[in-house]
Amino acid sequence: MTADLTITDVRLTPVLISDPPLLNTQGVHQPYATRLIVEVVTAGGTCGFGETYGDTKYLEIARPLAAALPGRQVTDLNGLFTLASGVEVDSGRVENSVDVGGLRGVQTAGKLRLSVVSAFEVACLDALGKARDLPVHALLGHKLRDRVEYSGYLFYRWEQHPGGQGEPDDWGAATDPAGVVAQARRFAEDYGFSSFKLKGGVYEPDEEIAAVRALAAAFPGSPLRLDPNGAWSVPTSLRVAAELRDVLQYLEDPTSGTPGMAEVAGQAGVPLATNMCVTTFPEIPEAFATGAVQVVLSDHHYWGGLHRTRELAAVCRTFGVGLSMHSNTHLGISLAAMTHVAATVPNLDYACDSHYPWQAEDVLTRRLTFRDGCVDVPDAPGLGVEVDRERLAALHQRWLDDDGTMRDRDDAAAMRKADPGWVTPGVPRW
Ligand SMILES: O=C([O-])C(=O)C[C@H](O)[C@@H](O)C(=O)[O-]
Ligand SMILES: [Mg+2]
């Protein structure tokens, strides 16, 4: 290995990973979820890895970007973003303006590009760190803490996917308060989580209120969050807030849209968090000016990488708005990236979200682990994780073998396997 940091090759490897039947307001997770692994290779022989969404609309952007990168330096992150801003996005991808898979707000050309270039940025940082013998957190100004805390991300879920598709697991069903508490207990025992978020918007609000009450009784004093992904009207949001304000750390996206969130925030008596109405920099001014959100859930994937996550943190700091971290289904490369950047942000005020405990499969030789609800910030060069190429190839083969049904996230289509008449519910649902 030499110090030549010129990019000679960029490899894109879409994979399908097993995913449990987790429920949300749009439907249920498919048996397999798609991710894209981005690998940047330098002339000096260093490989750096990043990870992002693997749906077709992201691959369409990743391919021309990957082709344009050889010859550039892994240090040239500003140039990387300039290059990405020139990649064309099919207008058909953005005309409906809301992201239908993933429940993460608007879908603009810029946001789609950022969701892709973020994985390239992480891969470049991983390569640079390895070449310089420095951990990624050191490239971001050095860690401020040795461990990053995560919360237990609870889902209503079925025991298995319709028709027994996919890979079985031993979690069992969680469709009522007792099931949710049992899931939280296992999370607490296996991972040490001491704060919990329940994905809501699945059942009638009263049932979800009962589940959060049951959690509060089982884990007295633990920070709790409820996230119906914008499924409630303003009056319903206010009713739920009134019922749960004594036990909620924050209420996440109770209703859809910044004006509705502002109305709820004004009277709820509990902070509101979002990964739906503030997901891009242009959405910040209205939301902050109207007091619509008290906590922004950052996500380096769609905010555009680790440097931009730190820029978001600075804006939140300036306006006295809290910061935490959102997650969609992801693998260990992204958990490492999240942990590195989280360790460098002074105002990361809350335990971060992560789907990782739900992912039984990974592309790493050694999975990252949670201890006392925390992930140790890696100090090894780069991201501090090693990719298992055989594993990567096997999960890519599953993607190749798929007939196309799993390659694009569609929770409503997965729900129709159990309920043929299912259509994505309009909002407000309740
Ligand atoms: O906090 C959130 O809104 C999410 O994590 C969105 C995800 O799409 C989640 O609802 C899921 O995976 O079903
Ligand atoms: Mg959310």
CSV table of C-alpha atoms and ligand atoms in Angstrom, one decimal:
chain,number,residue,atom,x,y,z
A,1,MET,CA,0.0,0.0,0.0
A,2,THR,CA,1.3,3.5,-0.9
A,3,ALA,CA,0.0,6.9,0.0
A,4,ASP,CA,-1.3,7.7,-3.6
A,5,LEU,CA,-4.9,8.7,-2.9
A,6,THR,CA,-6.0,8.9,-6.5
A,7,ILE,CA,-9.3,7.0,-7.0
A,8,THR,CA,-8.8,4.3,-9.6
A,9,ASP,CA,-12.0,2.4,-9.3
A,10,VAL,CA,-15.4,2.6,-7.6
A,11,ARG,CA,-17.4,-0.6,-7.1
A,12,LEU,CA,-21.1,-0.7,-6.5
A,13,THR,CA,-22.6,-3.8,-5.0
A,14,PRO,CA,-26.3,-3.8,-4.4
A,15,VAL,CA,-27.4,-6.5,-1.8
A,16,LEU,CA,-30.6,-7.9,-0.4
A,17,ILE,CA,-30.6,-8.6,3.4
A,18,SER,CA,-33.2,-10.4,5.4
A,19,ASP,CA,-35.6,-8.1,7.2
A,20,PRO,CA,-38.3,-9.1,9.8
A,21,PRO,CA,-42.0,-8.3,9.3
A,22,LEU,CA,-41.9,-4.9,11.0
A,23,LEU,CA,-45.1,-2.9,10.8
A,24,ASN,CA,-45.5,0.8,10.1
A,25,THR,CA,-48.3,3.1,8.9
A,26,GLN,CA,-47.6,2.3,5.3
A,27,GLY,CA,-47.6,-1.5,5.6
A,28,VAL,CA,-45.0,-4.0,6.6
A,29,HIS,CA,-41.3,-4.5,5.7
A,30,GLN,CA,-40.6,-6.9,2.9
A,31,PRO,CA,-38.7,-10.1,3.7
A,32,TYR,CA,-35.6,-8.6,2.1
A,33,ALA,CA,-34.4,-5.1,2.2
A,34,THR,CA,-32.0,-3.6,-0.4
A,35,ARG,CA,-28.8,-1.7,0.4
A,36,LEU,CA,-26.0,-0.4,-1.8
A,37,ILE,CA,-22.4,-0.9,-0.8
A,38,VAL,CA,-20.0,1.6,-2.3
A,39,GLU,CA,-16.3,0.7,-2.5
A,40,VAL,CA,-13.7,3.3,-3.5
A,41,VAL,CA,-10.3,1.9,-4.5
A,42,THR,CA,-7.1,4.1,-4.5
A,43,ALA,CA,-4.0,3.9,-6.6
A,44,GLY,CA,-2.2,3.2,-3.3
A,45,GLY,CA,-4.2,0.0,-2.9
A,46,THR,CA,-6.6,1.2,-0.2
A,47,CYS,CA,-10.3,0.3,-0.2
A,48,GLY,CA,-12.9,2.4,1.5
A,49,PHE,CA,-16.5,1.5,2.1
A,50,GLY,CA,-19.8,3.3,2.4
A,51,GLU,CA,-23.4,2.2,2.4
A,52,THR,CA,-26.8,3.7,1.4
A,53,TYR,CA,-30.3,2.9,0.1
A,54,GLY,CA,-30.2,0.3,-2.8
A,55,ASP,CA,-33.5,1.0,-4.5
A,56,THR,CA,-33.3,1.5,-8.3
A,57,LYS,CA,-33.7,5.3,-8.0
A,58,TYR,CA,-30.5,5.4,-6.0
A,59,LEU,CA,-28.6,3.0,-8.3
A,60,GLU,CA,-29.5,5.2,-11.2
A,61,ILE,CA,-27.6,8.1,-9.6
A,62,ALA,CA,-24.8,6.0,-8.1
A,63,ARG,CA,-23.7,4.5,-11.5
A,64,PRO,CA,-22.8,7.7,-13.4
A,65,LEU,CA,-21.2,9.2,-10.2
A,66,ALA,CA,-19.1,6.0,-9.8
A,67,ALA,CA,-18.0,6.2,-13.4
A,68,ALA,CA,-17.0,9.9,-13.0
A,69,LEU,CA,-14.8,9.4,-9.9
A,70,PRO,CA,-11.6,7.7,-11.1
A,71,GLY,CA,-8.7,10.1,-11.3
A,72,ARG,CA,-9.9,12.3,-8.4
A,73,GLN,CA,-8.5,12.3,-4.9
A,74,VAL,CA,-10.3,10.7,-2.0
A,75,THR,CA,-9.6,14.0,-0.1
A,76,ASP,CA,-11.6,16.0,-2.6
A,77,LEU,CA,-14.9,15.8,-0.9
A,78,ASN,CA,-16.0,19.3,-2.1
A,79,GLY,CA,-15.3,18.2,-5.6
A,80,LEU,CA,-17.3,15.0,-5.0
A,81,PHE,CA,-20.4,17.0,-4.1
A,82,THR,CA,-20.0,19.3,-7.1
A,83,LEU,CA,-19.7,16.3,-9.3
A,84,ALA,CA,-22.8,14.7,-7.7
A,85,SER,CA,-24.8,17.9,-8.2
A,86,GLY,CA,-24.4,17.5,-12.0
A,87,VAL,CA,-25.8,13.9,-12.1
A,88,GLU,CA,-29.1,13.9,-13.7
A,89,VAL,CA,-32.2,12.7,-11.8
A,90,ASP,CA,-35.1,11.2,-13.7
A,91,SER,CA,-37.9,13.7,-13.2
A,92,GLY,CA,-40.4,10.8,-12.9
A,93,ARG,CA,-38.6,10.0,-9.6
A,94,VAL,CA,-39.5,13.3,-8.0
A,95,GLU,CA,-42.8,14.4,-9.4
A,96,ASN,CA,-44.8,13.1,-6.4
A,97,SER,CA,-42.5,14.9,-4.1
A,98,VAL,CA,-43.0,12.6,-1.1
A,99,ASP,CA,-40.8,9.5,-0.6
A,100,VAL,CA,-43.2,6.6,-0.7
A,101,GLY,CA,-40.7,4.1,0.8
A,102,GLY,CA,-39.0,4.9,4.0
A,103,LEU,CA,-41.2,7.5,5.5
A,104,ARG,CA,-38.5,10.2,5.4
A,105,GLY,CA,-40.3,13.2,4.0
A,106,VAL,CA,-39.9,15.0,0.7
A,107,GLN,CA,-38.3,13.5,-2.3
A,108,THR,CA,-36.4,16.1,-4.4
A,109,ALA,CA,-33.7,15.6,-6.9
A,110,GLY,CA,-31.2,17.2,-4.5
A,111,LYS,CA,-32.1,14.9,-1.7
A,112,LEU,CA,-31.9,11.8,-3.9
A,113,ARG,CA,-28.4,12.9,-4.9
A,114,LEU,CA,-27.4,13.5,-1.3
A,115,SER,CA,-28.7,10.1,-0.3
A,116,VAL,CA,-26.3,8.6,-2.8
A,117,VAL,CA,-23.2,10.9,-2.5
A,118,SER,CA,-23.3,10.4,1.3
A,119,ALA,CA,-22.1,6.8,0.8
A,120,PHE,CA,-19.3,7.9,-1.5
A,121,GLU,CA,-18.2,10.5,1.1
A,122,VAL,CA,-18.1,7.8,3.8
A,123,ALA,CA,-16.2,5.5,1.5
A,124,CYS,CA,-13.7,8.3,0.7
A,125,LEU,CA,-13.3,9.0,4.4
A,126,ASP,CA,-12.8,5.3,5.2
A,127,ALA,CA,-10.1,5.1,2.5
A,128,LEU,CA,-8.4,8.3,3.7
A,129,GLY,CA,-8.5,7.2,7.3
A,130,LYS,CA,-7.0,3.8,6.4
A,131,ALA,CA,-4.3,5.4,4.2
A,132,ARG,CA,-3.4,7.9,7.0
A,133,ASP,CA,-3.8,5.4,9.8
A,134,LEU,CA,-6.5,7.6,11.4
A,135,PRO,CA,-10.0,6.7,12.5
A,136,VAL,CA,-12.8,8.6,10.6
A,137,HIS,CA,-13.7,10.5,13.8
A,138,ALA,CA,-10.2,12.0,13.8
A,139,LEU,CA,-10.8,13.2,10.2
A,140,LEU,CA,-13.9,15.0,11.5
A,141,GLY,CA,-12.1,16.8,14.3
A,142,HIS,CA,-11.8,13.9,16.7
A,143,LYS,CA,-14.3,12.2,19.0
A,144,LEU,CA,-15.8,14.0,22.0
A,145,ARG,CA,-16.9,10.8,23.6
A,146,ASP,CA,-15.8,7.1,23.6
A,147,ARG,CA,-19.3,5.6,23.3
A,148,VAL,CA,-22.4,6.6,21.4
A,149,GLU,CA,-25.8,5.8,23.0
A,150,TYR,CA,-28.6,4.2,21.0
A,151,SER,CA,-32.2,3.6,21.9
A,152,GLY,CA,-34.1,0.4,21.5
A,153,TYR,CA,-36.2,0.7,18.3
A,154,LEU,CA,-39.4,-1.2,19.1
A,155,PHE,CA,-41.8,-2.3,16.3
A,156,TYR,CA,-45.2,-3.9,16.2
A,157,ARG,CA,-44.4,-7.0,14.2
A,158,TRP,CA,-45.7,-10.3,13.1
A,159,GLU,CA,-44.1,-13.6,14.0
A,160,GLN,CA,-43.3,-14.3,10.3
A,161,HIS,CA,-43.8,-12.8,6.8
A,162,PRO,CA,-47.0,-13.8,4.9
A,163,GLY,CA,-46.6,-17.2,3.4
A,164,GLY,CA,-43.5,-17.9,5.6
A,165,GLN,CA,-41.3,-16.0,3.1
A,166,GLY,CA,-37.9,-14.8,4.1
A,167,GLU,CA,-35.6,-15.9,7.0
A,168,PRO,CA,-37.4,-16.9,10.3
A,169,ASP,CA,-36.3,-15.4,13.6
A,170,ASP,CA,-37.2,-16.1,17.2
A,171,TRP,CA,-38.6,-12.7,18.3
A,172,GLY,CA,-42.3,-13.8,18.0
A,173,ALA,CA,-45.2,-11.4,17.3
A,174,ALA,CA,-45.7,-8.1,19.0
A,175,THR,CA,-49.1,-6.7,18.3
A,176,ASP,CA,-50.3,-5.5,21.7
A,177,PRO,CA,-48.9,-3.8,24.8
A,178,ALA,CA,-47.7,-7.1,26.3
A,179,GLY,CA,-45.8,-8.0,23.1
A,180,VAL,CA,-44.2,-4.5,22.9
A,181,VAL,CA,-43.0,-4.8,26.6
A,182,ALA,CA,-41.7,-8.3,26.0
A,183,GLN,CA,-39.7,-7.0,23.0
A,184,ALA,CA,-38.3,-4.1,25.0
A,185,ARG,CA,-37.3,-6.5,27.8
A,186,ARG,CA,-35.3,-8.5,25.3
A,187,PHE,CA,-33.7,-5.4,23.9
A,188,ALA,CA,-32.8,-4.3,27.4
A,189,GLU,CA,-31.3,-7.7,28.3
A,190,ASP,CA,-29.5,-8.4,25.0
A,191,TYR,CA,-28.2,-4.9,24.2
A,192,GLY,CA,-28.6,-2.8,27.4
A,193,PHE,CA,-30.9,-0.2,25.9
A,194,SER,CA,-32.4,2.0,28.5
A,195,SER,CA,-34.5,4.3,26.2
A,196,PHE,CA,-37.1,3.1,23.8
A,197,LYS,CA,-38.9,4.3,20.7
A,198,LEU,CA,-42.1,2.6,19.5
A,199,LYS,CA,-42.9,2.8,15.8
A,200,GLY,CA,-46.6,3.8,15.9
A,201,GLY,CA,-49.2,4.8,13.3
A,202,VAL,CA,-50.0,1.0,13.0
A,203,TYR,CA,-53.0,0.6,15.4
A,204,GLU,CA,-55.7,3.0,16.7
A,205,PRO,CA,-54.1,5.7,18.8
A,206,ASP,CA,-55.6,4.4,22.0
A,207,GLU,CA,-53.9,1.0,21.5
A,208,GLU,CA,-50.6,2.8,21.0
A,209,ILE,CA,-51.2,5.0,24.1
A,210,ALA,CA,-51.7,1.8,26.1
A,211,ALA,CA,-48.5,0.3,24.7
A,212,VAL,CA,-46.5,3.4,25.8
A,213,ARG,CA,-48.2,3.3,29.2
A,214,ALA,CA,-47.2,-0.3,29.5
A,215,LEU,CA,-43.6,0.5,28.7
A,216,ALA,CA,-43.6,3.3,31.2
A,217,ALA,CA,-44.8,0.9,33.9
A,218,ALA,CA,-42.3,-1.7,32.9
A,219,PHE,CA,-39.3,0.7,32.7
A,220,PRO,CA,-40.0,3.5,35.1
A,221,GLY,CA,-38.1,6.7,34.3
A,222,SER,CA,-36.8,5.4,30.9
A,223,PRO,CA,-36.9,8.0,28.1
A,224,LEU,CA,-39.7,6.9,25.7
A,225,ARG,CA,-40.7,8.1,22.2
A,226,LEU,CA,-43.6,7.3,20.0
A,227,ASP,CA,-43.5,7.8,16.2
A,228,PRO,CA,-46.6,7.4,14.1
A,229,ASN,CA,-44.9,8.9,11.0
A,230,GLY,CA,-47.4,11.7,10.5
A,231,ALA,CA,-50.5,9.5,10.7
A,232,TRP,CA,-52.5,11.6,13.0
A,233,SER,CA,-54.6,14.8,12.7
A,234,VAL,CA,-53.7,17.8,14.8
A,235,PRO,CA,-56.6,17.1,17.3
A,236,THR,CA,-55.5,13.4,17.6
A,237,SER,CA,-51.9,14.4,18.1
A,238,LEU,CA,-52.9,16.8,20.8
A,239,ARG,CA,-55.0,14.1,22.5
A,240,VAL,CA,-52.2,11.6,22.5
A,241,ALA,CA,-49.7,14.2,23.7
A,242,ALA,CA,-52.1,15.1,26.6
A,243,GLU,CA,-52.3,11.4,27.5
A,244,LEU,CA,-48.6,10.7,27.4
A,245,ARG,CA,-46.8,13.9,28.1
A,246,ASP,CA,-45.7,12.8,31.5
A,247,VAL,CA,-43.8,9.8,30.1
A,248,LEU,CA,-42.6,10.9,26.6
A,249,GLN,CA,-39.1,12.3,26.1
A,250,TYR,CA,-40.5,13.5,22.7
A,251,LEU,CA,-43.3,12.8,20.3
A,252,GLU,CA,-42.0,12.1,16.8
A,253,ASP,CA,-43.8,13.3,13.7
A,254,PRO,CA,-47.3,13.0,15.2
A,255,THR,CA,-48.8,14.8,12.2
A,256,SER,CA,-47.8,15.5,8.6
A,257,GLY,CA,-46.4,18.8,7.4
A,258,THR,CA,-44.7,21.7,9.1
A,259,PRO,CA,-47.8,23.9,9.7
A,260,GLY,CA,-49.6,21.0,11.4
A,261,MET,CA,-46.5,20.2,13.5
A,262,ALA,CA,-46.3,23.9,14.5
A,263,GLU,CA,-49.9,23.8,15.6
A,264,VAL,CA,-49.3,20.6,17.7
A,265,ALA,CA,-46.0,21.9,19.1
A,266,GLY,CA,-47.7,25.1,20.4
A,267,GLN,CA,-50.0,23.2,22.7
A,268,ALA,CA,-48.6,19.6,23.1
A,269,GLY,CA,-46.5,20.3,26.2
A,270,VAL,CA,-44.0,17.7,25.0
A,271,PRO,CA,-41.1,18.3,22.5
A,272,LEU,CA,-41.7,17.3,18.9
A,273,ALA,CA,-39.0,15.5,16.9
A,274,THR,CA,-38.9,14.9,13.1
A,275,ASN,CA,-37.4,12.9,10.4
A,276,MET,CA,-40.2,13.9,8.0
A,277,CYS,CA,-40.8,17.6,7.9
A,278,VAL,CA,-37.2,18.7,8.3
A,279,THR,CA,-35.1,16.4,6.1
A,280,THR,CA,-33.2,19.0,4.0
A,281,PHE,CA,-31.6,22.4,4.7
A,282,PRO,CA,-34.3,24.4,2.8
A,283,GLU,CA,-37.0,23.0,5.1
A,284,ILE,CA,-35.2,24.4,8.2
A,285,PRO,CA,-36.2,28.1,8.1
A,286,GLU,CA,-40.0,27.6,8.2
A,287,ALA,CA,-39.8,24.8,10.8
A,288,PHE,CA,-37.5,26.7,13.1
A,289,ALA,CA,-39.3,30.0,12.7
A,290,THR,CA,-42.7,28.5,13.5
A,291,GLY,CA,-41.4,26.4,16.4
A,292,ALA,CA,-42.7,23.2,14.6
A,293,VAL,CA,-39.8,21.0,15.9
A,294,GLN,CA,-37.7,20.8,19.0
A,295,VAL,CA,-35.5,17.9,17.9
A,296,VAL,CA,-34.2,17.2,14.4
A,297,LEU,CA,-33.4,13.6,13.7
A,298,SER,CA,-30.3,13.8,11.6
A,299,ASP,CA,-29.5,11.0,9.2
A,300,HIS,CA,-26.1,11.1,7.3
A,301,HIS,CA,-27.6,9.2,4.4
A,302,TYR,CA,-30.1,11.8,3.2
A,303,TRP,CA,-28.5,14.9,4.8
A,304,GLY,CA,-25.6,14.2,2.6
A,305,GLY,CA,-22.8,12.6,4.6
A,306,LEU,CA,-20.8,13.1,7.8
A,307,HIS,CA,-19.6,16.7,7.2
A,308,ARG,CA,-23.2,17.8,6.4
A,309,THR,CA,-24.4,16.1,9.5
A,310,ARG,CA,-22.0,18.3,11.5
A,311,GLU,CA,-23.3,21.3,9.6
A,312,LEU,CA,-26.8,20.4,10.5
A,313,ALA,CA,-25.7,20.1,14.1
A,314,ALA,CA,-24.2,23.6,14.0
A,315,VAL,CA,-27.5,25.0,12.7
A,316,CYS,CA,-29.5,23.2,15.4
A,317,ARG,CA,-27.1,24.5,18.0
A,318,THR,CA,-27.4,28.0,16.8
A,319,PHE,CA,-31.2,27.9,17.0
A,320,GLY,CA,-31.4,26.0,20.3
A,321,VAL,CA,-33.0,23.0,18.6
A,322,GLY,CA,-32.1,19.5,19.8
A,323,LEU,CA,-30.5,16.8,17.7
A,324,SER,CA,-30.8,13.1,17.6
A,325,MET,CA,-30.3,10.5,14.9
A,326,HIS,CA,-32.8,8.7,12.6
A,327,SER,CA,-32.3,5.3,11.0
A,328,ASN,CA,-33.7,3.2,8.2
A,329,THR,CA,-32.8,-0.4,7.7
A,330,HIS,CA,-29.0,-0.5,7.6
A,331,LEU,CA,-25.9,-2.6,7.9
A,332,GLY,CA,-22.7,-2.3,10.0
A,333,ILE,CA,-20.9,0.0,7.6
A,334,SER,CA,-23.5,2.6,8.2
A,335,LEU,CA,-23.7,2.0,12.0
A,336,ALA,CA,-19.9,2.6,12.1
A,337,ALA,CA,-20.4,5.8,10.1
A,338,MET,CA,-23.2,7.0,12.3
A,339,THR,CA,-21.2,6.2,15.4
A,340,HIS,CA,-18.1,8.1,14.2
A,341,VAL,CA,-20.0,11.3,13.3
A,342,ALA,CA,-22.2,11.1,16.4
A,343,ALA,CA,-19.0,11.0,18.5
A,344,THR,CA,-17.8,14.3,17.1
A,345,VAL,CA,-21.1,16.3,17.6
A,346,PRO,CA,-21.1,18.2,20.8
A,347,ASN,CA,-24.9,18.7,20.8
A,348,LEU,CA,-26.1,15.1,20.2
A,349,ASP,CA,-28.6,15.4,23.0
A,350,TYR,CA,-30.5,12.1,22.8
A,351,ALA,CA,-29.8,8.4,22.2
A,352,CYS,CA,-29.8,7.7,18.5
A,353,ASP,CA,-32.1,5.4,16.6
A,354,SER,CA,-30.8,2.3,14.9
A,355,HIS,CA,-32.5,-0.6,13.1
A,356,TYR,CA,-29.3,-2.7,13.4
A,357,PRO,CA,-30.5,-5.1,16.1
A,358,TRP,CA,-33.2,-6.2,13.6
A,359,GLN,CA,-30.6,-7.1,11.0
A,360,ALA,CA,-29.4,-10.6,11.4
A,361,GLU,CA,-27.2,-10.4,8.3
A,362,ASP,CA,-24.3,-8.1,7.7
A,363,VAL,CA,-21.4,-7.7,5.3
A,364,LEU,CA,-18.8,-7.4,8.1
A,365,THR,CA,-16.4,-10.0,9.3
A,366,ARG,CA,-17.3,-8.9,12.8
A,367,ARG,CA,-20.5,-7.2,13.7
A,368,LEU,CA,-20.6,-4.1,15.8
A,369,THR,CA,-22.0,-4.7,19.3
A,370,PHE,CA,-24.1,-2.7,21.7
A,371,ARG,CA,-23.0,-2.7,25.3
A,372,ASP,CA,-25.1,-0.9,27.9
A,373,GLY,CA,-27.1,0.5,24.9
A,374,CYS,CA,-23.9,2.0,23.5
A,375,VAL,CA,-21.5,1.3,20.6
A,376,ASP,CA,-17.9,2.0,21.3
A,377,VAL,CA,-16.4,4.5,18.9
A,378,PRO,CA,-13.9,2.6,16.7
A,379,ASP,CA,-10.3,3.8,16.9
A,380,ALA,CA,-8.9,1.6,14.2
A,381,PRO,CA,-8.1,3.3,10.9
A,382,GLY,CA,-11.0,4.4,8.7
A,383,LEU,CA,-14.4,3.3,9.9
A,384,GLY,CA,-12.7,0.5,11.9
A,385,VAL,CA,-14.8,-2.2,10.3
A,386,GLU,CA,-13.8,-5.0,7.9
A,387,VAL,CA,-15.9,-6.2,5.0
A,388,ASP,CA,-16.3,-9.9,4.5
A,389,ARG,CA,-16.1,-10.3,0.7
A,390,GLU,CA,-17.7,-13.7,0.6
A,391,ARG,CA,-20.7,-12.4,2.6
A,392,LEU,CA,-20.9,-9.4,0.4
A,393,ALA,CA,-20.9,-11.6,-2.7
A,394,ALA,CA,-23.5,-13.9,-1.3
A,395,LEU,CA,-25.9,-11.1,-0.5
A,396,HIS,CA,-25.3,-9.6,-3.9
A,397,GLN,CA,-26.1,-12.9,-5.5
A,398,ARG,CA,-29.4,-12.8,-3.7
A,399,TRP,CA,-30.0,-9.4,-5.3
A,400,LEU,CA,-29.1,-10.8,-8.7
A,401,ASP,CA,-31.4,-13.8,-8.2
A,402,ASP,CA,-34.3,-11.6,-7.2
A,403,ASP,CA,-36.9,-11.1,-9.9
A,404,GLY,CA,-37.2,-7.4,-9.1
A,405,THR,CA,-39.9,-7.6,-6.4
A,406,MET,CA,-37.6,-7.0,-3.5
A,407,ARG,CA,-35.2,-4.5,-5.2
A,408,ASP,CA,-37.4,-1.4,-4.4
A,409,ARG,CA,-38.8,-0.9,-1.0
A,410,ASP,CA,-42.6,-1.2,-1.0
A,411,ASP,CA,-44.2,-1.8,2.4
A,412,ALA,CA,-47.7,-1.5,1.0
A,413,ALA,CA,-47.1,-4.3,-1.6
A,414,ALA,CA,-45.7,-6.5,1.2
A,415,MET,CA,-48.9,-5.7,3.2
A,416,ARG,CA,-51.1,-6.8,0.3
A,417,LYS,CA,-49.6,-10.3,0.7
A,418,ALA,CA,-51.6,-10.5,3.9
A,419,ASP,CA,-54.4,-8.1,3.1
A,420,PRO,CA,-55.0,-8.0,-0.7
A,421,GLY,CA,-57.2,-4.9,-0.4
A,422,TRP,CA,-54.5,-2.9,1.4
A,423,VAL,CA,-53.7,0.6,0.0
A,424,THR,CA,-51.3,3.0,1.6
A,425,PRO,CA,-53.5,4.9,4.0
A,426,GLY,CA,-54.0,8.6,3.4
A,427,VAL,CA,-53.0,11.1,6.1
A,428,PRO,CA,-54.3,11.9,8.6
A,429,ARG,CA,-55.2,8.3,9.1
A,430,TRP,CA,-56.7,8.9,12.5
B,1,LIG,O1,-38.2,7.2,12.3
B,1,LIG,C1,-38.7,6.9,11.3
B,1,LIG,O2,-39.6,7.6,10.8
B,1,LIG,C2,-38.3,5.7,10.6
B,1,LIG,O3,-37.4,5.0,11.1
B,1,LIG,C3,-38.8,5.4,9.3
B,1,LIG,C4,-38.7,3.9,8.9
B,1,LIG,O4,-39.1,3.8,7.5
B,1,LIG,C5,-39.4,3.0,9.7
B,1,LIG,O5,-40.7,3.4,9.9
B,1,LIG,C6,-39.5,1.6,9.2
B,1,LIG,O6,-38.4,1.0,9.0
B,1,LIG,O7,-40.6,1.0,9.0
B,2,MG,MG,-39.5,8.9,12.6
